[in-house]
């Protein structure tokens, strides 16, 4: 069911979301009534202390987990009403996931890692190879397509993971501490890539970080505490100018990527 995307429609529209793990006296109320709307094309950073519910929220947004209560409309569709098959399809075609630990298959090449989601989606082999190579080229990894993850640097592995996340044309990229295992140079490289994808490819990005220098790359900073959103501000208000000054311009960042 294809619907026109109107100017006032939200890509993500979450209302009063709760998530309780377990029950009885040991139940953990990880989300306690979260509401958030994100438009297509936004670059949002999610911040907050450890245990505040950021990953739980990302798992629900990414359709990896179902909420206990509340509503989540993804591109206008109520996710809780989707059948398991429809949910899997939404997850595979609408959302790309990038994790701190890359989560690549270790025994397969970069190319095969990028092909995998397309294999699940039933994309024919020729098309898979063509798209996977094009994506790896875009990530600056054309020469590394036949290498296994162990033969790549952390930054390169994360770029393979980003190519994989985009393989089925997802308009939405979710990243949970994507630079947590990277040194500062590789982090800047990955963040420049995210910004390029956001600005040039119109990919919507939701990125979890505990680091304000990383949030500085986004346009909007949403802050969690104890399972609730306690702040939602433009980056200019949420991040001090001195920290934002550390973010290179698009042109300079392209230099970093080269
Ligand atoms: N599968 C689970 N079963 C039980 N409790 C869980 C589960 N996953 C998370 N929790 C609990 O839910 C709360 C929120 O956890 P969550 O992982 O969302 O926090 P976070 O903000 O991502 O933290 P961090 O910054 O450390 O990654 C925590 O109290 C955590 O212990
Ligand atoms: Mg987390």
Coordinates of C-alpha atoms and ligand atoms in Angstrom, one line a residue:
X1 CA 0.0 0.0 0.0
X2 CA 1.9 3.1 -1.3
X3 CA 0.7 6.4 0.2
X4 CA 1.9 9.8 -0.9
X5 CA 4.3 11.3 1.7
X6 CA 2.7 14.7 2.6
X7 CA 4.6 17.6 4.1
X8 CA 2.9 17.1 7.5
X9 CA 3.5 13.3 7.7
X10 CA 6.0 11.8 10.1
X11 CA 8.4 9.1 9.3
X12 CA 8.4 8.1 13.0
X13 CA 5.4 8.9 15.1
X14 CA 5.6 7.4 18.6
X15 CA 3.0 8.1 21.3
X16 CA 3.1 7.1 25.0
X17 CA 5.4 4.2 24.4
X18 CA 6.1 1.9 27.4
X19 CA 8.3 -1.2 27.6
X20 CA 8.4 -3.4 30.7
X21 CA 10.9 -6.2 30.9
X22 CA 9.7 -9.1 33.1
X23 CA 6.8 -8.8 35.6
X24 CA 6.1 -8.8 39.3
X25 CA 8.5 -7.1 41.8
X26 CA 11.5 -7.5 39.5
X27 CA 9.9 -5.9 36.5
X28 CA 12.0 -3.2 34.8
X29 CA 10.2 -0.2 33.4
X30 CA 12.7 0.6 30.6
X31 CA 10.3 3.1 28.8
X32 CA 7.7 4.9 30.8
X33 CA 5.7 6.9 28.3
X34 CA 7.8 8.2 25.4
X35 CA 6.4 10.3 22.6
X36 CA 8.6 11.4 19.7
X37 CA 8.0 12.5 16.1
X38 CA 10.7 12.5 13.4
X39 CA 10.3 13.8 9.9
X40 CA 11.9 12.2 6.9
X41 CA 15.4 13.8 6.3
X42 CA 16.1 14.6 10.0
X43 CA 19.4 13.7 11.8
X44 CA 18.6 13.1 15.4
X45 CA 20.9 12.2 18.2
X46 CA 19.6 10.3 21.3
X47 CA 21.5 10.9 24.5
X48 CA 21.1 10.0 28.1
X49 CA 22.8 8.1 30.9
X50 CA 23.4 4.3 31.0
X51 CA 20.2 2.5 31.6
X52 CA 17.9 5.4 30.6
X53 CA 16.2 3.3 27.9
X54 CA 18.0 4.5 24.7
X55 CA 18.7 1.0 23.3
X56 CA 15.3 -0.3 24.3
X57 CA 13.8 2.6 22.4
X58 CA 15.9 1.9 19.3
X59 CA 14.9 -1.7 19.4
X60 CA 11.3 -0.7 19.3
X61 CA 11.8 1.9 16.6
X62 CA 13.8 -0.7 14.6
X63 CA 11.0 -3.2 14.9
X64 CA 13.4 -5.6 16.6
X65 CA 11.2 -5.6 19.7
X66 CA 7.6 -4.8 20.4
X67 CA 6.5 -2.2 23.0
X68 CA 4.4 -3.1 26.0
X69 CA 1.9 -0.3 25.2
X70 CA 1.6 2.8 23.2
X71 CA 1.5 3.5 19.5
X72 CA 4.3 3.5 16.9
X73 CA 3.5 4.6 13.4
X74 CA 6.3 4.1 10.9
X75 CA 5.7 5.9 7.6
X76 CA 2.0 6.2 8.5
X77 CA 1.6 2.5 9.4
X78 CA 0.8 1.3 12.9
X79 CA 3.5 -1.2 13.6
X80 CA 1.6 -3.1 16.3
X81 CA -1.0 -4.0 13.7
X82 CA 1.5 -5.6 11.3
X83 CA 1.7 -9.4 11.1
X84 CA 5.1 -11.0 11.9
X85 CA 5.7 -11.3 8.1
X86 CA 4.9 -7.6 7.5
X87 CA 7.0 -6.6 10.5
X88 CA 10.0 -8.6 9.1
X89 CA 9.4 -6.9 5.7
X90 CA 9.3 -3.4 7.3
X91 CA 12.5 -4.2 9.2
X92 CA 14.2 -5.4 6.1
X93 CA 13.2 -2.7 3.7
X94 CA 12.5 0.4 5.7
X95 CA 15.2 0.4 8.4
X96 CA 18.9 -0.1 8.4
X97 CA 20.6 -0.9 11.7
X98 CA 24.2 -0.1 12.7
X99 CA 25.6 -1.4 16.0
X100 CA 28.6 -0.6 18.1
X101 CA 30.1 -4.0 17.5
X102 CA 29.5 -4.0 13.7
X103 CA 27.8 -7.4 13.8
X104 CA 29.3 -8.6 10.5
X105 CA 29.5 -12.3 9.7
X106 CA 33.2 -13.1 10.3
X107 CA 33.6 -15.9 7.7
X108 CA 32.1 -14.0 4.8
X109 CA 33.6 -11.2 2.7
X110 CA 32.6 -7.6 2.8
X111 CA 30.6 -8.1 -0.4
X112 CA 28.7 -11.1 0.9
X113 CA 27.9 -9.3 4.1
X114 CA 26.3 -6.5 2.1
X115 CA 24.5 -9.0 -0.1
X116 CA 22.9 -10.8 2.8
X117 CA 19.9 -8.6 3.4
X118 CA 19.2 -8.6 -0.3
X119 CA 19.3 -12.3 -0.3
X120 CA 16.6 -12.4 2.4
X121 CA 14.6 -9.9 0.4
X122 CA 14.7 -12.2 -2.7
X123 CA 16.8 -9.9 -4.9
X124 CA 18.3 -11.8 -7.8
X125 CA 22.0 -12.6 -7.7
X126 CA 23.2 -10.2 -10.5
X127 CA 21.3 -7.3 -8.9
X128 CA 22.6 -8.1 -5.5
X129 CA 26.2 -8.1 -6.7
X130 CA 25.7 -4.9 -8.6
X131 CA 24.1 -3.1 -5.7
X132 CA 26.6 -4.4 -3.1
X133 CA 29.6 -3.3 -5.2
X134 CA 28.1 0.1 -5.8
X135 CA 27.5 0.6 -2.1
X136 CA 30.9 -0.5 -1.1
X137 CA 32.3 1.8 -3.8
X138 CA 30.3 4.7 -2.2
X139 CA 31.7 3.8 1.2
X140 CA 35.3 4.0 -0.3
X141 CA 35.7 0.2 0.1
X142 CA 35.6 -0.9 -3.6
X143 CA 39.1 -2.4 -3.2
X144 CA 38.2 -4.2 -0.1
X145 CA 35.1 -6.0 -1.3
X146 CA 36.7 -9.5 -1.1
X147 CA 38.2 -9.1 2.3
X148 CA 36.8 -10.7 5.5
X149 CA 36.0 -8.5 8.5
X150 CA 39.2 -9.6 10.3
X151 CA 41.2 -8.2 7.4
X152 CA 39.6 -4.7 7.8
X153 CA 40.1 -1.9 10.3
X154 CA 37.3 -1.1 12.7
X155 CA 36.3 2.0 10.7
X156 CA 36.3 -0.1 7.5
X157 CA 34.2 -2.8 9.2
X158 CA 31.7 -0.2 10.3
X159 CA 31.5 1.2 6.7
X160 CA 30.7 -2.4 5.5
X161 CA 27.9 -2.5 8.2
X162 CA 26.6 0.8 6.9
X163 CA 26.6 -0.5 3.3
X164 CA 24.7 -3.6 4.5
X165 CA 22.2 -1.4 6.4
X166 CA 21.4 0.5 3.2
X167 CA 21.4 -2.5 0.9
X168 CA 17.6 -2.7 0.6
X169 CA 17.1 1.0 0.1
X170 CA 16.0 1.8 3.6
X171 CA 15.2 5.5 4.0
X172 CA 15.9 5.3 7.8
X173 CA 19.2 4.5 9.4
X174 CA 19.4 3.7 13.2
X175 CA 22.7 3.5 14.9
X176 CA 23.4 2.6 18.5
X177 CA 26.8 3.9 19.6
X178 CA 28.2 3.3 16.1
X179 CA 31.6 4.8 17.0
X180 CA 31.9 3.2 20.4
X181 CA 34.6 0.8 19.3
X182 CA 36.5 3.3 17.1
X183 CA 39.4 5.7 17.6
X184 CA 38.7 9.4 17.1
X185 CA 39.9 9.5 13.5
X186 CA 37.7 6.6 12.4
X187 CA 34.8 8.1 14.4
X188 CA 35.0 11.3 12.5
X189 CA 35.1 9.4 9.3
X190 CA 31.9 7.4 10.2
X191 CA 30.2 10.6 11.3
X192 CA 31.1 12.4 8.2
X193 CA 29.7 9.5 6.2
X194 CA 26.4 9.7 8.2
X195 CA 26.1 13.4 7.5
X196 CA 26.8 12.9 3.9
X197 CA 24.1 10.2 3.7
X198 CA 21.8 12.5 5.5
X199 CA 22.5 15.6 3.5
X200 CA 23.1 14.2 0.0
X201 CA 21.1 11.0 0.1
X202 CA 18.3 12.2 2.3
X203 CA 18.6 9.2 4.6
X204 CA 16.9 9.9 8.0
X205 CA 19.3 9.1 10.8
X206 CA 18.6 8.3 14.5
X207 CA 21.9 7.9 16.4
X208 CA 22.4 6.9 20.0
X209 CA 25.4 8.3 21.8
X210 CA 26.5 9.3 25.3
X211 CA 29.2 11.6 23.8
X212 CA 28.3 15.2 23.2
X213 CA 31.0 15.6 20.6
X214 CA 29.2 13.0 18.5
X215 CA 25.8 14.5 19.1
X216 CA 27.3 17.7 17.8
X217 CA 27.1 16.2 14.2
X218 CA 23.3 15.9 14.4
X219 CA 20.6 18.6 14.0
X220 CA 18.4 17.7 16.9
X221 CA 19.3 16.2 20.3
X222 CA 16.7 14.1 22.3
X223 CA 17.7 13.3 25.9
X224 CA 16.4 10.3 27.9
X225 CA 16.4 9.8 31.6
X226 CA 14.8 7.0 33.5
X227 CA 12.7 5.8 30.6
X228 CA 11.4 9.3 29.7
X229 CA 12.4 12.0 27.2
X230 CA 13.5 15.0 29.3
X231 CA 14.9 17.2 26.5
X232 CA 14.3 17.7 22.8
X233 CA 16.3 20.6 21.3
X234 CA 18.0 21.8 18.2
X235 CA 21.7 21.0 18.3
X236 CA 22.5 24.7 18.5
X237 CA 20.8 24.8 21.9
X238 CA 21.7 21.4 23.2
X239 CA 25.5 21.4 22.3
X240 CA 27.8 24.3 23.3
X241 CA 29.3 26.2 20.4
X242 CA 32.8 25.3 21.5
X243 CA 31.9 21.6 21.0
X244 CA 30.1 22.2 17.7
X245 CA 33.2 24.0 16.4
X246 CA 35.0 20.6 16.4
X247 CA 32.7 19.4 13.7
X248 CA 34.3 20.0 10.3
X249 CA 32.4 21.5 7.4
X250 CA 31.0 19.2 4.7
X251 CA 33.9 20.0 2.4
X252 CA 36.6 19.4 5.0
X253 CA 34.8 16.2 6.1
X254 CA 34.9 14.9 2.5
X255 CA 38.6 15.3 2.8
X256 CA 38.5 13.0 5.9
X257 CA 36.6 10.4 3.9
X258 CA 38.9 10.3 0.9
Ligands
LIG1 N1 16.3 -7.8 27.8 C1 16.2 -7.1 29.0 N2 15.7 -7.7 30.1 C2 15.5 -7.1 31.2 N3 15.9 -5.8 31.4 C3 16.4 -5.1 30.4 C4 16.6 -5.8 29.1 N4 17.2 -4.8 28.3 C5 17.4 -3.7 29.0 N5 16.9 -3.9 30.2 C6 16.9 -2.9 31.3 O1 16.1 -1.8 30.8 C7 16.7 -0.5 31.2 C8 17.1 0.3 30.0 O2 18.1 -0.4 29.3 P1 18.7 0.1 27.9 O3 19.6 -0.9 27.4 O4 17.6 0.6 27.0 O5 19.6 1.4 28.4 P2 20.6 2.3 27.6 O6 20.1 3.7 27.8 O7 20.7 1.8 26.2 O8 21.9 2.2 28.4 P3 23.5 2.1 27.9 O9 23.9 3.6 27.7 O10 24.2 1.5 29.0 O11 23.5 1.3 26.6 C9 18.0 -0.9 32.1 O12 17.6 -0.9 33.4 C10 18.3 -2.3 31.6 O13 18.9 -3.0 32.7
LIG2 MG1 22.3 1.1 25.1

